[in-house]
Amino acid sequence: MKLIYANERALSFDGDVHTAMSLAESIRDAYDASGMDMPKMLNDFVFNIEVALQDAGVLDQDFNEVTP
């Protein structure tokens, strides 16, 4: 199981890639569905999670999920 770590100011994530993917997708989906703009700090946090997922080999350079 691959573990990742990401942080942005007061927000941090330390856990497995499956949970990280789920968290990033859930946050983006919630803001997309609401039509509201995501606060910059939260957007940066989600971006940091996605970069960590790239580093772990789960997302490609375009942030698409890598298929095994």
One Martini backbone bead per residue (centre of mass of N, CA, C, O) as a GRO file, in nm:
protein
   68
    1MET     BB    1   0.094   0.038   0.025
    2LYS     BB    2   0.055   0.364  -0.054
    3LEU     BB    3   0.188   0.661   0.078
    4ILE     BB    4   0.085   0.999   0.159
    5TYR     BB    5   0.179   1.355   0.160
    6ALA     BB    6  -0.007   1.662   0.245
    7ASN     BB    7   0.009   2.031   0.240
    8GLU     BB    8  -0.174   2.342   0.364
    9ARG     BB    9  -0.101   2.488   0.612
   10ALA     BB   10  -0.368   2.364   0.810
   11LEU     BB   11  -0.355   2.135   0.601
   12SER     BB   12  -0.367   1.764   0.604
   13PHE     BB   13  -0.220   1.458   0.460
   14ASP     BB   14  -0.210   1.102   0.579
   15GLY     BB   15  -0.209   0.834   0.341
   16ASP     BB   16  -0.366   0.663   0.118
   17VAL     BB   17  -0.439   0.672  -0.218
   18HIS     BB   18  -0.741   0.610  -0.209
   19THR     BB   19  -0.818   0.834  -0.007
   20ALA     BB   20  -0.697   1.068  -0.167
   21MET     BB   21  -0.872   1.042  -0.416
   22SER     BB   22  -1.144   1.069  -0.273
   23LEU     BB   23  -1.098   1.346  -0.150
   24ALA     BB   24  -1.040   1.511  -0.404
   25GLU     BB   25  -1.301   1.440  -0.556
   26SER     BB   26  -1.507   1.533  -0.340
   27ILE     BB   27  -1.426   1.829  -0.328
   28ARG     BB   28  -1.462   1.898  -0.627
   29ASP     BB   29  -1.758   1.800  -0.655
   30ALA     BB   30  -1.886   1.989  -0.444
   31TYR     BB   31  -1.810   2.255  -0.591
   32ASP     BB   32  -1.932   2.192  -0.866
   33ALA     BB   33  -2.229   2.148  -0.761
   34SER     BB   34  -2.256   2.441  -0.620
   35GLY     BB   35  -2.094   2.677  -0.794
   36MET     BB   36  -1.857   2.733  -0.625
   37ASP     BB   37  -1.575   2.866  -0.516
   38MET     BB   38  -1.274   2.769  -0.428
   39PRO     BB   39  -1.065   2.809  -0.203
   40LYS     BB   40  -0.735   2.851  -0.234
   41MET     BB   41  -0.635   2.670  -0.004
   42LEU     BB   42  -0.802   2.421  -0.093
   43ASN     BB   43  -0.697   2.401  -0.381
   44ASP     BB   44  -0.399   2.363  -0.301
   45PHE     BB   45  -0.442   2.105  -0.140
   46VAL     BB   46  -0.553   1.930  -0.369
   47PHE     BB   47  -0.311   1.969  -0.552
   48ASN     BB   48  -0.104   1.837  -0.357
   49ILE     BB   49  -0.234   1.562  -0.367
   50GLU     BB   50  -0.209   1.520  -0.675
   51VAL     BB   51   0.100   1.536  -0.680
   52ALA     BB   52   0.144   1.296  -0.491
   53LEU     BB   53   0.002   1.098  -0.688
   54GLN     BB   54   0.207   1.131  -0.909
   55ASP     BB   55   0.459   1.041  -0.741
   56ALA     BB   56   0.308   0.749  -0.694
   57GLY     BB   57   0.170   0.670  -0.990
   58VAL     BB   58  -0.154   0.737  -1.016
   59LEU     BB   59  -0.089   0.992  -1.179
   60ASP     BB   60  -0.045   1.174  -1.439
   61GLN     BB   61   0.058   1.469  -1.592
   62ASP     BB   62  -0.279   1.523  -1.635
   63PHE     BB   63  -0.441   1.387  -1.387
   64ASN     BB   64  -0.469   1.094  -1.467
   65GLU     BB   65  -0.548   0.783  -1.426
   66VAL     BB   66  -0.364   0.505  -1.381
   67THR     BB   67  -0.343   0.209  -1.548
   68PRO     BB   68  -0.235  -0.123  -1.477
   0.00000   0.00000   0.00000
